[in-house]
């Protein structure tokens, strides 16, 4: 670190700092004839006499060097040039705080002063002396130097970090707008996407760091920090996003004895229970590059929520050689940050962490921006980088450490979580929400958690917190949305459509057992309904799941109505839906409500007016070509009535299942499953369709190797049917 302006210790006059003589209290020399050590302060000499032989070491004060930052102070260590002409060596004197014994008074005696590079200094002086005289040994020189240090009557000197940084531009910027301060710095490493996901994850990382310094009483149990596991596909930029914020805080390798970030590529099995470099996890951020590097690591659950890791280990008594028990205790709770590619995470870790999702962008322009960023990237010079780290250290340590909750902030949290009575992880989710809100309040230098602090948290992280409350991942949410978009919903006992587990597995490209496990978990949460017919299992969304999806959709859209709720009575009880959507469906849902009335303007070419129910069924068939059994299960006997009128017709496909379609006059000719696959030939599949696998027939044909997807030069996806040979026909 570059030398900074010197600041005096409180109560120490400037002369003590500026004057070299502040370390040279004059003391009369004394002489003896045989064996003695003399500290001649007046002439700045150390004299060693042994068996009549004499060694004189001259010394001269050279200045101060800065020590490692700790407790908002930068210690200043004096340096002296020691010489046995013509050879000289620089000695650095450091001080350490002694353990205060009971009953002892405070004072400078509580510090011990030593030559930090004593071995080097003694060796160089001895090398010069032994060529002349070997009577004076290294031990004699060591004893003389230790006596000299004690005679100097040194005092601890330091600079106050706040005094150092208070006039810097970086200090003014970070206090004016801390979030944008870090977002601007992070642009050196990342490209922000247009939908703001990358920025959200950077803010989450910053809030996790802020939460690490918040006050935690020893009596506190539960989660008091923001714990993050950033999920996404490999090479999506997860670690880069996190490090773009973490890198600006002190780590163990930096010039500090008070590191914020403990960055690890991997932890050994018992590492967390045997850390000796710190006395507490409080005030620390534990970052592990990837969650699967924690496989088999013990004590992580305790570190995230219990506030102490206590381990009893057998040790051998050095005096008696007998084995005895010894308790090893590591206090505190770190803020935990990691990344994840693999979907499965231990439940005990899952219910203590928030898992924001970073999708991979296939956008050509975005990828070009990333390549350009990598190619032209130029980091900060060391002086500027160290300067920023000192500023972020001072900023973090100066924030309020214990914002108190208010009744107004609780009312908002209670209103939101009150909508999800089926959430088994409600308590942990509430703890995480409080940790986020305390961090936001602290970052804004609030002494209390205001309503606006909670609103900020909910605007960015409500989806992640809701998922955590239900033990759900982003993948689980996508499954629920897929079911909703494809109409597999049980609105009440008389209106429902189910999908068979095997069909769902194929659509999601998951193993049948994996799908069953996921769906059973969501069934236990009340998110899906299960119907078993023979050996087949069928699934459909519940109104509760629609409530959850709608809440998340409103959050992602940034709607001001996301916190407003109305009650609606359904066939399955009272369910909370959101303003602007009494049915719990979004405006793009292709299935309107069936009220038995005619649908105005919905007329066939022959002049026959369709009932609303009939129009709903025809619209549903037009978008899906469903199986007859599924259609009857959803809409009842009205299906057979429409078929008898010639509005719909049935056909048997290659899988021996009976399907329903529009009559030939209103569709392309489709005679069997090959015709179904051929009917889409040459069609462009949009990004939205590709992500949701709609229309489902296209993806059924792809999975059965009857078609393939062609990528054009302009970035489009074109569906291509593989026409069978005559023999195959």
XYZ file of C-alpha atoms in Angstrom:
729
model
C 0.000 0.000 0.000
C 1.319 3.423 -0.883
C 2.321 5.581 2.064
C -0.625 7.583 3.358
C -0.675 10.889 5.231
C 0.384 10.317 8.833
C -2.206 10.868 11.539
C -1.303 11.117 15.211
C -2.655 8.718 17.796
C -5.343 10.284 19.973
C -3.650 12.097 22.852
C -0.145 11.877 21.382
C 1.441 15.238 20.472
C 2.631 15.802 16.909
C 6.208 16.068 18.130
C 6.051 12.422 19.119
C 5.399 11.569 15.476
C 7.467 14.117 13.608
C 10.619 14.049 15.676
C 13.107 11.227 15.335
C 14.168 11.965 18.909
C 10.745 10.797 20.129
C 12.328 7.352 20.350
C 15.652 8.525 21.741
C 15.232 9.382 25.385
C 18.700 10.490 26.479
C 20.259 8.190 29.040
C 23.777 8.402 30.428
C 26.067 5.683 29.133
C 27.777 3.373 31.572
C 31.026 1.498 31.127
C 32.310 -1.820 32.468
C 35.571 -3.528 31.748
C 34.634 -7.169 31.114
C 31.090 -8.255 30.073
C 28.332 -5.769 29.509
C 25.704 -4.345 27.113
C 25.480 -0.560 26.868
C 22.706 1.419 25.161
C 24.249 4.796 24.381
C 21.225 6.864 23.346
C 23.124 10.130 23.161
C 25.450 8.813 20.479
C 22.952 6.287 19.078
C 25.100 3.252 19.683
C 24.630 -0.273 21.010
C 27.808 -1.549 22.638
C 28.424 -5.218 23.384
C 31.431 -6.097 25.553
C 32.508 -9.685 26.165
C 35.814 -10.929 27.550
C 37.323 -7.570 26.809
C 36.164 -7.678 23.190
C 33.946 -4.871 21.930
C 31.199 -4.621 19.262
C 29.603 -1.279 18.419
C 26.364 -1.114 16.438
C 25.295 2.314 15.259
C 21.582 3.003 14.809
C 19.577 5.757 13.147
C 15.801 6.315 12.958
C 14.685 5.983 9.319
C 10.914 6.561 9.402
C 7.659 4.595 9.609
C 6.127 1.863 7.507
C 2.426 1.022 7.538
C 1.202 -2.236 9.009
C -1.886 -4.256 8.208
C -5.269 -2.607 8.613
C -7.240 -3.761 11.655
C -10.076 -2.349 13.745
C -10.289 0.784 11.555
C -6.638 1.619 12.243
C -3.430 1.490 10.229
C -0.533 0.799 12.606
C 2.754 2.655 12.020
C 5.953 0.716 12.690
C 9.277 2.530 13.158
C 12.304 1.491 11.137
C 15.937 1.883 12.192
C 19.077 1.508 10.163
C 21.624 -0.580 12.121
C 25.187 -0.618 10.925
C 28.564 -2.120 11.718
C 30.490 0.011 9.230
C 30.598 -0.425 6.339
C 27.666 -2.918 6.452
C 24.116 -1.894 7.423
C 20.696 -3.481 7.726
C 17.177 -2.093 8.206
C 15.302 -3.231 11.340
C 11.502 -2.923 11.529
C 9.975 -2.775 15.006
C 6.425 -4.047 15.362
C 4.182 -4.085 18.383
C 1.636 -6.615 19.605
C -1.014 -6.354 22.238
C -0.331 -8.584 25.211
C -3.043 -10.600 26.892
C -4.236 -8.507 29.798
C -3.973 -10.356 33.073
C -6.711 -9.957 35.627
C -6.179 -6.951 37.873
C -3.538 -5.303 35.628
C -4.013 -1.656 34.660
C -4.162 -0.526 31.053
C -1.197 1.301 29.571
C 1.693 1.007 27.156
C 2.925 -1.978 29.148
C 0.136 -3.958 27.496
C 2.085 -3.812 24.194
C 5.165 -5.844 23.358
C 7.686 -4.364 20.911
C 9.911 -6.666 18.869
C 12.172 -6.513 15.836
C 10.084 -8.154 13.125
C 13.112 -9.262 11.069
C 15.352 -10.037 14.058
C 16.912 -13.160 12.568
C 17.961 -11.341 9.403
C 19.386 -8.393 11.349
C 21.390 -10.596 13.738
C 22.771 -12.706 10.899
C 24.033 -9.697 8.938
C 25.675 -8.098 11.988
C 27.250 -11.399 12.968
C 28.571 -12.003 9.445
C 30.487 -8.732 9.657
C 31.710 -9.321 13.221
C 32.900 -12.908 12.893
C 35.454 -11.957 10.248
C 37.140 -9.885 12.985
C 36.279 -11.616 16.235
C 34.278 -14.755 17.073
C 34.029 -14.161 20.836
C 30.686 -12.303 20.513
C 27.976 -14.756 19.420
C 24.571 -14.379 17.715
C 22.984 -14.935 21.117
C 24.901 -11.960 22.527
C 23.799 -9.774 19.624
C 20.161 -10.906 20.010
C 20.172 -10.095 23.726
C 21.661 -6.645 23.041
C 19.053 -5.805 20.384
C 16.159 -6.903 22.594
C 17.514 -4.725 25.410
C 17.883 -1.826 22.982
C 14.230 -2.089 21.868
C 13.068 -1.993 25.494
C 15.240 1.037 26.214
C 13.747 2.990 23.288
C 10.475 3.467 25.253
C 8.340 3.231 22.113
C 4.636 4.051 21.940
C 1.994 2.504 19.618
C 1.385 4.736 16.626
C -1.428 4.489 14.093
C -3.601 6.354 11.579
C -7.369 6.401 11.829
C -8.796 4.958 8.597
C -11.741 7.379 8.521
C -9.375 10.329 8.834
C -7.349 8.968 5.912
C -10.247 8.463 3.487
C -12.644 11.254 4.482
C -11.498 13.646 1.734
C -11.142 11.071 -1.049
C -13.572 11.215 -3.994
C -14.270 7.486 -3.657
C -15.435 8.003 -0.074
C -17.873 10.703 -1.127
C -19.256 8.584 -3.989
C -19.789 5.421 -1.944
C -21.705 7.332 0.730
C -23.805 9.237 -1.780
C -24.996 6.158 -3.734
C -23.397 2.885 -2.557
C -25.293 0.574 -4.922
C -24.370 2.498 -8.069
C -20.819 2.888 -6.761
C -20.374 -0.895 -6.829
C -22.368 -1.403 -10.024
C -20.086 1.043 -11.828
C -16.975 -0.714 -10.506
C -18.334 -4.110 -11.547
C -18.608 -3.007 -15.164
C -14.878 -3.633 -15.396
C -15.658 -7.364 -15.278
C -19.191 -8.014 -16.539
C -21.750 -7.001 -19.135
C -25.179 -6.265 -17.700
C -28.120 -7.888 -19.486
C -31.095 -5.820 -20.645
C -33.549 -7.396 -18.173
C -31.515 -6.396 -15.125
C -30.830 -9.916 -13.797
C -27.072 -9.390 -13.564
C -27.554 -6.141 -11.620
C -29.965 -7.900 -9.264
C -27.383 -10.594 -8.506
C -24.681 -7.998 -7.880
C -26.964 -6.190 -5.432
C -27.712 -9.514 -3.727
C -23.968 -10.099 -3.309
C -23.483 -6.601 -1.882
C -26.343 -7.066 0.592
C -24.882 -10.404 1.675
C -21.594 -8.646 2.436
C -23.376 -5.865 4.334
C -25.316 -8.462 6.333
C -22.030 -10.032 7.482
C -21.224 -7.059 9.727
C -24.664 -6.747 11.340
C -24.838 -7.311 15.073
C -25.573 -10.843 16.260
C -26.065 -11.522 19.954
C -24.745 -14.793 21.302
C -28.274 -15.630 22.366
C -29.522 -15.261 18.770
C -30.418 -18.430 16.888
C -31.582 -18.803 13.327
C -30.477 -16.978 10.179
C -29.177 -13.427 10.629
C -27.151 -13.165 7.397
C -28.052 -13.233 3.698
C -26.893 -16.611 2.356
C -26.783 -16.973 -1.443
C -26.340 -19.847 -3.877
C -26.264 -18.401 -7.389
C -27.589 -21.027 -9.811
C -27.341 -21.301 -13.583
C -25.802 -23.259 -16.404
C -22.057 -23.721 -16.725
C -20.271 -20.651 -18.151
C -23.307 -18.421 -17.522
C -21.042 -16.022 -15.581
C -22.064 -16.874 -12.012
C -18.648 -16.675 -10.329
C -17.633 -13.671 -12.424
C -20.766 -11.799 -11.327
C -20.128 -12.515 -7.641
C -16.418 -11.692 -7.808
C -17.129 -8.401 -9.579
C -18.389 -7.190 -6.167
C -16.410 -9.354 -3.713
C -13.048 -8.360 -5.204
C -13.370 -4.827 -3.792
C -13.379 -6.036 -0.169
C -10.384 -7.165 1.878
C -9.413 -10.827 1.661
C -6.931 -12.793 3.741
C -4.192 -12.265 1.168
C -4.546 -8.458 1.366
C -2.725 -6.012 3.611
C -5.060 -6.517 6.556
C -5.463 -8.440 9.783
C -9.218 -7.849 9.509
C -10.304 -9.614 6.273
C -13.933 -9.499 5.156
C -13.932 -12.227 2.482
C -12.719 -15.804 2.952
C -12.516 -17.094 -0.610
C -12.090 -20.825 -1.109
C -11.982 -23.064 -4.152
C -12.659 -26.084 -1.973
C -13.054 -26.918 1.733
C -11.852 -30.110 3.371
C -14.296 -32.206 5.365
C -13.595 -30.728 8.818
C -12.263 -27.299 7.794
C -15.083 -25.208 9.259
C -14.709 -26.761 12.710
C -10.965 -26.175 12.956
C -10.361 -22.662 11.588
C -7.696 -20.962 13.728
C -6.919 -17.806 11.756
C -9.994 -15.980 13.120
C -11.714 -15.849 16.489
C -15.234 -15.515 15.035
C -17.197 -15.949 11.798
C -19.112 -12.744 12.517
C -18.112 -9.992 10.120
C -16.882 -12.510 7.526
C -18.111 -13.650 4.118
C -17.463 -17.311 3.305
C -17.282 -17.716 -0.478
C -16.870 -21.187 -1.996
C -16.477 -21.278 -5.779
C -19.061 -24.039 -6.329
C -21.490 -25.802 -4.009
C -20.446 -29.303 -5.133
C -17.019 -28.498 -3.745
C -18.726 -28.647 -0.340
C -19.752 -32.270 -0.718
C -19.038 -34.045 2.551
C -18.081 -30.805 4.353
C -19.266 -30.907 7.946
C -20.666 -28.094 10.094
C -21.965 -25.951 7.196
C -25.546 -26.102 8.474
C -24.370 -24.993 11.936
C -22.312 -22.172 10.418
C -25.317 -20.831 8.489
C -27.831 -20.654 11.315
C -26.609 -21.825 14.727
C -24.062 -19.087 15.480
C -21.436 -21.496 16.841
C -19.568 -24.613 15.782
C -18.620 -26.752 18.756
C -16.522 -29.886 18.324
C -15.211 -32.234 21.013
C -11.919 -33.846 20.011
C -9.521 -36.212 21.828
C -6.096 -34.721 22.615
C -3.040 -36.006 24.445
C -2.011 -34.223 27.630
C 1.668 -33.243 27.102
C 2.447 -33.697 30.812
C 0.678 -36.943 31.656
C 0.557 -38.421 28.121
C -3.056 -39.348 28.826
C -5.899 -38.770 26.334
C -8.549 -36.249 27.315
C -11.466 -34.433 25.678
C -11.079 -30.876 24.430
C -13.861 -28.677 23.067
C -12.997 -26.642 19.965
C -15.363 -23.686 19.514
C -15.680 -21.330 16.525
C -18.179 -18.559 17.271
C -20.265 -16.531 14.851
C -22.233 -16.797 11.620
C -20.638 -15.863 8.282
C -22.542 -14.676 5.242
C -22.320 -17.635 2.850
C -22.045 -17.291 -0.942
C -21.582 -20.030 -3.523
C -22.617 -21.070 -7.044
C -24.416 -24.121 -8.357
C -24.764 -25.937 -11.659
C -26.060 -29.285 -10.437
C -29.764 -29.142 -9.569
C -29.682 -31.126 -6.313
C -28.713 -29.325 -3.101
C -28.881 -30.749 0.405
C -32.235 -29.787 1.950
C -30.583 -28.452 5.107
C -28.579 -26.010 2.962
C -31.452 -25.296 0.569
C -33.803 -24.083 3.306
C -31.186 -21.658 4.661
C -30.223 -19.980 1.396
C -31.717 -17.933 -1.398
C -30.965 -19.277 -4.892
C -31.147 -16.488 -7.496
C -30.967 -17.747 -11.086
C -28.647 -16.468 -13.826
C -29.818 -17.691 -17.253
C -27.476 -18.114 -20.197
C -28.161 -15.565 -22.889
C -28.274 -16.817 -26.467
C -28.558 -13.295 -27.825
C -25.875 -12.628 -30.432
C -25.430 -8.971 -29.514
C -25.055 -9.822 -25.818
C -22.438 -12.485 -26.579
C -20.556 -10.007 -28.752
C -20.561 -7.511 -25.866
C -19.132 -10.180 -23.548
C -16.379 -11.042 -26.007
C -15.544 -7.355 -26.414
C -15.428 -6.904 -22.628
C -13.009 -9.832 -22.266
C -10.846 -8.701 -25.154
C -10.423 -5.073 -24.078
C -10.626 -5.623 -20.317
C -8.070 -3.655 -18.333
C -8.008 -3.811 -14.565
C -7.328 -1.013 -12.124
C -3.727 -0.273 -11.228
C -2.604 -1.593 -7.829
C -2.571 1.812 -6.135
C -6.160 2.609 -7.168
C -7.330 -0.938 -6.343
C -5.864 -0.769 -2.824
C -7.310 2.693 -2.361
C -10.831 1.440 -3.182
C -10.437 -1.515 -0.821
C -9.550 0.838 2.031
C -12.637 2.922 1.215
C -14.993 -0.087 1.112
C -13.524 -1.353 4.395
C -14.106 2.010 6.109
C -17.605 2.276 4.598
C -18.686 -1.205 5.708
C -17.333 -0.772 9.237
C -19.022 2.635 9.623
C -22.541 1.451 8.704
C -25.213 1.056 11.422
C -24.905 -2.522 12.672
C -28.292 -3.106 14.313
C -31.316 -1.575 12.495
C -34.390 -2.349 14.551
C -37.580 -3.758 12.992
C -40.738 -1.643 13.028
C -44.414 -2.601 13.187
C -45.026 -1.005 9.781
C -42.327 -3.108 8.121
C -43.686 -6.269 9.767
C -47.215 -5.579 8.503
C -45.982 -5.599 4.907
C -44.015 -8.852 5.385
C -46.951 -10.485 7.156
C -49.337 -9.424 4.401
C -47.167 -11.035 1.731
C -46.377 -14.289 3.538
C -49.958 -14.558 4.760
C -50.985 -15.501 1.228
C -48.940 -18.679 1.287
C -50.199 -20.784 4.178
C -48.900 -23.963 2.493
C -45.278 -22.766 2.662
C -43.488 -25.236 4.949
C -40.316 -23.124 5.075
C -42.118 -19.950 6.127
C -39.963 -19.362 9.217
C -36.658 -19.566 7.340
C -38.018 -17.383 4.554
C -39.061 -14.769 7.132
C -35.562 -14.869 8.663
C -33.957 -14.365 5.250
C -36.358 -11.499 4.489
C -35.404 -9.849 7.780
C -31.687 -10.338 7.011
C -32.165 -8.732 3.573
C -34.180 -5.854 5.073
C -31.635 -5.201 7.837
C -28.883 -5.109 5.224
C -30.808 -2.619 3.058
C -31.564 -0.439 6.093
C -27.905 -0.515 7.142
C -26.724 0.300 3.612
C -29.042 3.317 3.655
C -27.756 4.240 7.125
C -31.183 3.754 8.705
C -31.354 2.963 12.407
C -34.697 1.228 11.856
C -36.096 -1.095 9.178
C -38.501 1.150 7.297
C -41.310 -0.013 5.028
C -39.356 1.273 2.023
C -36.470 -1.056 2.948
C -38.776 -4.089 2.820
C -40.320 -2.847 -0.433
C -36.840 -2.655 -1.976
C -36.162 -6.260 -0.939
C -39.484 -7.483 -2.306
C -39.047 -5.653 -5.575
C -35.818 -7.531 -6.264
C -35.991 -10.803 -4.344
C -39.635 -11.671 -3.662
C -39.612 -14.480 -6.222
C -36.483 -16.043 -4.720
C -37.836 -15.756 -1.177
C -41.210 -17.249 -2.142
C -39.453 -20.173 -3.824
C -37.331 -20.680 -0.718
C -40.467 -20.699 1.433
C -41.761 -23.612 -0.657
C -38.459 -25.527 -0.911
C -38.576 -24.782 -4.643
C -35.919 -24.039 -7.208
C -36.142 -22.034 -10.426
C -36.531 -25.337 -12.261
C -39.626 -26.180 -10.208
C -41.145 -22.811 -11.022
C -40.580 -23.370 -14.733
C -42.466 -26.693 -14.475
C -45.424 -24.953 -12.833
C -45.441 -22.285 -15.532
C -45.272 -24.955 -18.234
C -48.327 -26.669 -16.762
C -50.190 -23.359 -16.596
C -49.270 -22.337 -20.146
C -50.458 -25.695 -21.479
C -53.721 -25.580 -19.574
C -53.182 -28.452 -17.147
C -55.136 -26.826 -14.321
C -57.678 -27.983 -11.761
C -59.773 -24.916 -11.053
C -62.481 -26.800 -9.188
C -63.965 -30.275 -8.947
C -65.936 -29.853 -12.197
C -63.271 -28.244 -14.345
C -59.805 -29.754 -14.604
C -57.284 -31.068 -17.101
C -54.489 -33.434 -16.130
C -51.312 -34.603 -17.840
C -49.935 -38.103 -17.392
C -46.534 -38.346 -15.663
C -44.864 -40.046 -18.649
C -46.028 -37.300 -21.035
C -44.844 -34.633 -18.631
C -41.443 -36.335 -18.358
C -41.027 -36.354 -22.128
C -42.080 -32.722 -22.411
C -39.643 -31.639 -19.704
C -36.879 -33.970 -20.946
C -36.560 -35.528 -17.501
C -36.484 -39.110 -16.320
C -39.890 -40.431 -15.311
C -38.751 -41.096 -11.703
C -37.163 -37.651 -11.429
C -40.409 -36.063 -12.621
C -42.388 -38.154 -10.149
C -40.152 -37.057 -7.246
C -40.417 -33.373 -8.208
C -44.177 -33.502 -8.633
C -44.747 -35.436 -5.401
C -42.776 -32.764 -3.549
C -44.968 -30.041 -5.061
C -48.075 -32.150 -4.360
C -47.131 -32.155 -0.672
C -46.930 -28.351 -0.859
C -50.416 -28.120 -2.369
C -49.079 -26.777 -5.677
C -50.329 -29.640 -7.868
C -53.165 -32.116 -7.651
C -52.621 -35.834 -8.247
C -55.027 -38.270 -9.916
C -54.230 -41.991 -10.127
C -56.025 -44.144 -12.709
C -54.802 -47.711 -12.704
C -51.033 -47.572 -12.830
C -50.900 -44.093 -14.377
C -50.389 -40.886 -12.406
C -51.802 -37.571 -13.654
C -50.962 -34.010 -12.560
C -52.695 -30.631 -12.665
C -52.053 -27.212 -11.141
C -54.055 -26.084 -8.114
C -55.481 -22.570 -7.566
C -52.828 -22.161 -4.882
C -50.113 -22.657 -7.517
C -51.810 -20.083 -9.755
C -51.683 -17.657 -6.839
C -47.979 -18.272 -6.406
C -47.224 -17.928 -10.133
C -49.259 -14.752 -10.387
C -47.477 -13.227 -7.393
C -44.113 -13.970 -8.959
C -45.190 -12.712 -12.396
C -46.355 -9.417 -10.914
C -43.043 -9.119 -9.091
C -40.993 -9.802 -12.224
C -43.033 -7.231 -14.168
C -42.487 -4.678 -11.417
C -46.239 -4.170 -10.949
C -47.366 -1.763 -8.274
C -50.315 -4.097 -7.688
C -48.108 -6.993 -6.579
C -48.944 -6.374 -2.925
C -52.706 -6.049 -3.374
C -54.884 -9.136 -2.941
C -58.576 -9.991 -3.199
C -60.371 -13.123 -2.015
C -62.270 -15.385 -4.453
C -64.460 -18.350 -3.600
C -63.773 -21.427 -5.760
C -64.946 -24.986 -5.659
C -61.861 -25.816 -3.590
C -62.247 -23.107 -0.963
C -61.279 -19.457 -0.698
C -58.143 -18.552 -2.632
C -56.285 -15.246 -2.799
C -55.908 -13.840 -6.297
C -54.456 -10.529 -7.371
C -56.079 -7.326 -8.465
C -56.772 -7.159 -12.172
C -57.132 -10.954 -12.374
C -60.040 -12.386 -10.394
C -59.650 -15.801 -12.035
C -56.015 -16.265 -11.140
C -55.081 -16.313 -14.862
C -53.083 -13.886 -16.905
C -54.579 -11.969 -19.802
C -53.007 -14.231 -22.405
C -54.656 -17.418 -21.144
C -56.364 -19.024 -24.172
C -59.210 -20.490 -22.080
C -61.941 -18.024 -20.987
C -64.319 -18.828 -18.154
C -67.330 -21.016 -18.901
C -70.447 -19.242 -17.737
C -72.835 -21.079 -20.098
C -73.688 -17.925 -22.010
C -73.179 -17.268 -25.680
C -69.936 -15.631 -26.695
C -70.669 -12.430 -28.557
C -69.099 -12.279 -32.013
C -68.115 -15.973 -31.930
C -69.917 -17.268 -34.981
C -69.170 -19.988 -37.531
C -69.240 -19.277 -41.242
C -72.550 -21.155 -41.550
C -74.166 -18.661 -39.160
C -74.433 -21.030 -36.189
C -73.651 -19.259 -32.932
C -71.273 -21.117 -30.619
C -71.838 -21.307 -26.897
C -68.978 -19.988 -24.808
C -68.205 -23.548 -23.707
C -68.025 -24.788 -27.312
C -65.816 -21.877 -28.369
C -63.506 -22.620 -25.462
C -63.157 -26.280 -26.500
C -62.556 -25.474 -30.184
C -59.914 -22.879 -29.282
C -58.239 -25.408 -27.010
C -58.208 -28.127 -29.725
C -56.915 -25.691 -32.331
C -53.821 -24.983 -30.246
C -53.069 -28.574 -29.170
C -54.713 -31.475 -31.068
C -55.195 -33.232 -27.679
C -56.052 -36.842 -26.904
C -59.780 -37.522 -26.795
C -59.599 -38.950 -23.266
C -57.803 -35.857 -21.967
C -60.282 -33.533 -23.676
C -63.316 -35.335 -22.197
C -61.677 -35.333 -18.750
C -61.304 -31.554 -18.988
C -64.576 -30.498 -20.664
C -66.967 -33.420 -20.141
C -69.745 -34.599 -22.495
C -69.790 -31.301 -24.381
C -66.849 -32.704 -26.373
C -68.940 -35.560 -27.828
C -71.717 -33.074 -28.643
C -69.320 -30.881 -30.648
C -67.924 -33.927 -32.461
C -71.449 -35.045 -33.351
C -72.118 -31.591 -34.841
C -69.044 -31.964 -37.078
C -67.203 -29.059 -35.417
C -64.413 -31.464 -34.396
C -63.295 -34.870 -35.594
C -61.236 -37.715 -34.170
C -58.332 -39.655 -35.646
C -56.023 -42.462 -34.510
C -52.319 -41.590 -34.665
C -49.320 -43.865 -34.956
C -49.160 -44.356 -31.183
C -52.656 -45.971 -31.310
C -54.115 -43.097 -29.266
C -57.282 -41.291 -30.379
C -56.738 -37.546 -30.939
C -59.104 -34.656 -31.676
C -58.647 -32.032 -34.396
C -60.512 -29.429 -36.440
C -62.384 -30.697 -39.510
C -60.489 -30.879 -42.810
C -62.172 -27.731 -44.059
C -60.485 -25.797 -41.253
C -57.066 -27.429 -41.125
C -54.302 -28.969 -43.185
C -54.826 -32.687 -44.007
C -53.664 -34.814 -41.076
C -54.195 -38.573 -41.235
C -51.689 -40.067 -38.747
C -48.739 -39.148 -36.537
C -46.499 -38.733 -39.593
C -49.013 -36.270 -41.021
C -49.028 -34.398 -37.712
C -45.235 -34.097 -37.816
C -45.280 -33.196 -41.518
C -47.883 -30.468 -41.017
C -45.346 -28.258 -39.222
C -42.575 -28.654 -41.818
C -40.785 -25.371 -42.487
C -42.355 -23.540 -39.568
C -40.230 -21.037 -37.623
C -40.128 -21.812 -33.889
C -39.810 -18.594 -31.899
C -37.655 -18.194 -28.775
C -40.792 -18.135 -26.621
C -42.171 -21.306 -28.228
C -38.820 -23.054 -27.945
C -38.492 -22.188 -24.242
C -42.001 -23.419 -23.380
C -42.035 -26.316 -25.897
C -45.162 -25.024 -27.631
C -46.757 -26.387 -29.763
C -46.257 -29.647 -27.926
C -46.696 -31.736 -31.126
C -43.515 -30.229 -32.570
C -41.446 -31.352 -29.627
C -43.151 -34.753 -29.572
C -42.011 -35.226 -33.199
C -38.481 -34.071 -32.347
C -38.210 -36.514 -29.462
C -39.434 -39.372 -31.700
C -36.696 -38.580 -34.271
C -39.263 -37.669 -36.925
C -37.896 -34.150 -37.299
C -34.988 -31.878 -36.471
C -34.365 -28.196 -35.785
C -32.399 -26.170 -38.343
C -30.608 -22.994 -37.282
C -30.466 -20.371 -40.029
C -27.742 -17.778 -40.514
C -29.981 -15.001 -39.208
C -30.475 -16.839 -35.892
C -33.907 -18.387 -36.520
C -34.967 -21.950 -35.664
C -36.798 -23.786 -38.452
C -38.620 -27.078 -37.865
C -37.774 -29.679 -40.532
C -39.773 -32.899 -40.968
C -37.884 -36.059 -41.972
C -40.028 -37.582 -44.717
C -40.184 -41.411 -44.464
C -39.118 -43.738 -47.250
C -41.733 -45.818 -49.096
C -40.784 -48.816 -46.988
C -41.231 -46.848 -43.769
C -44.638 -45.699 -44.956
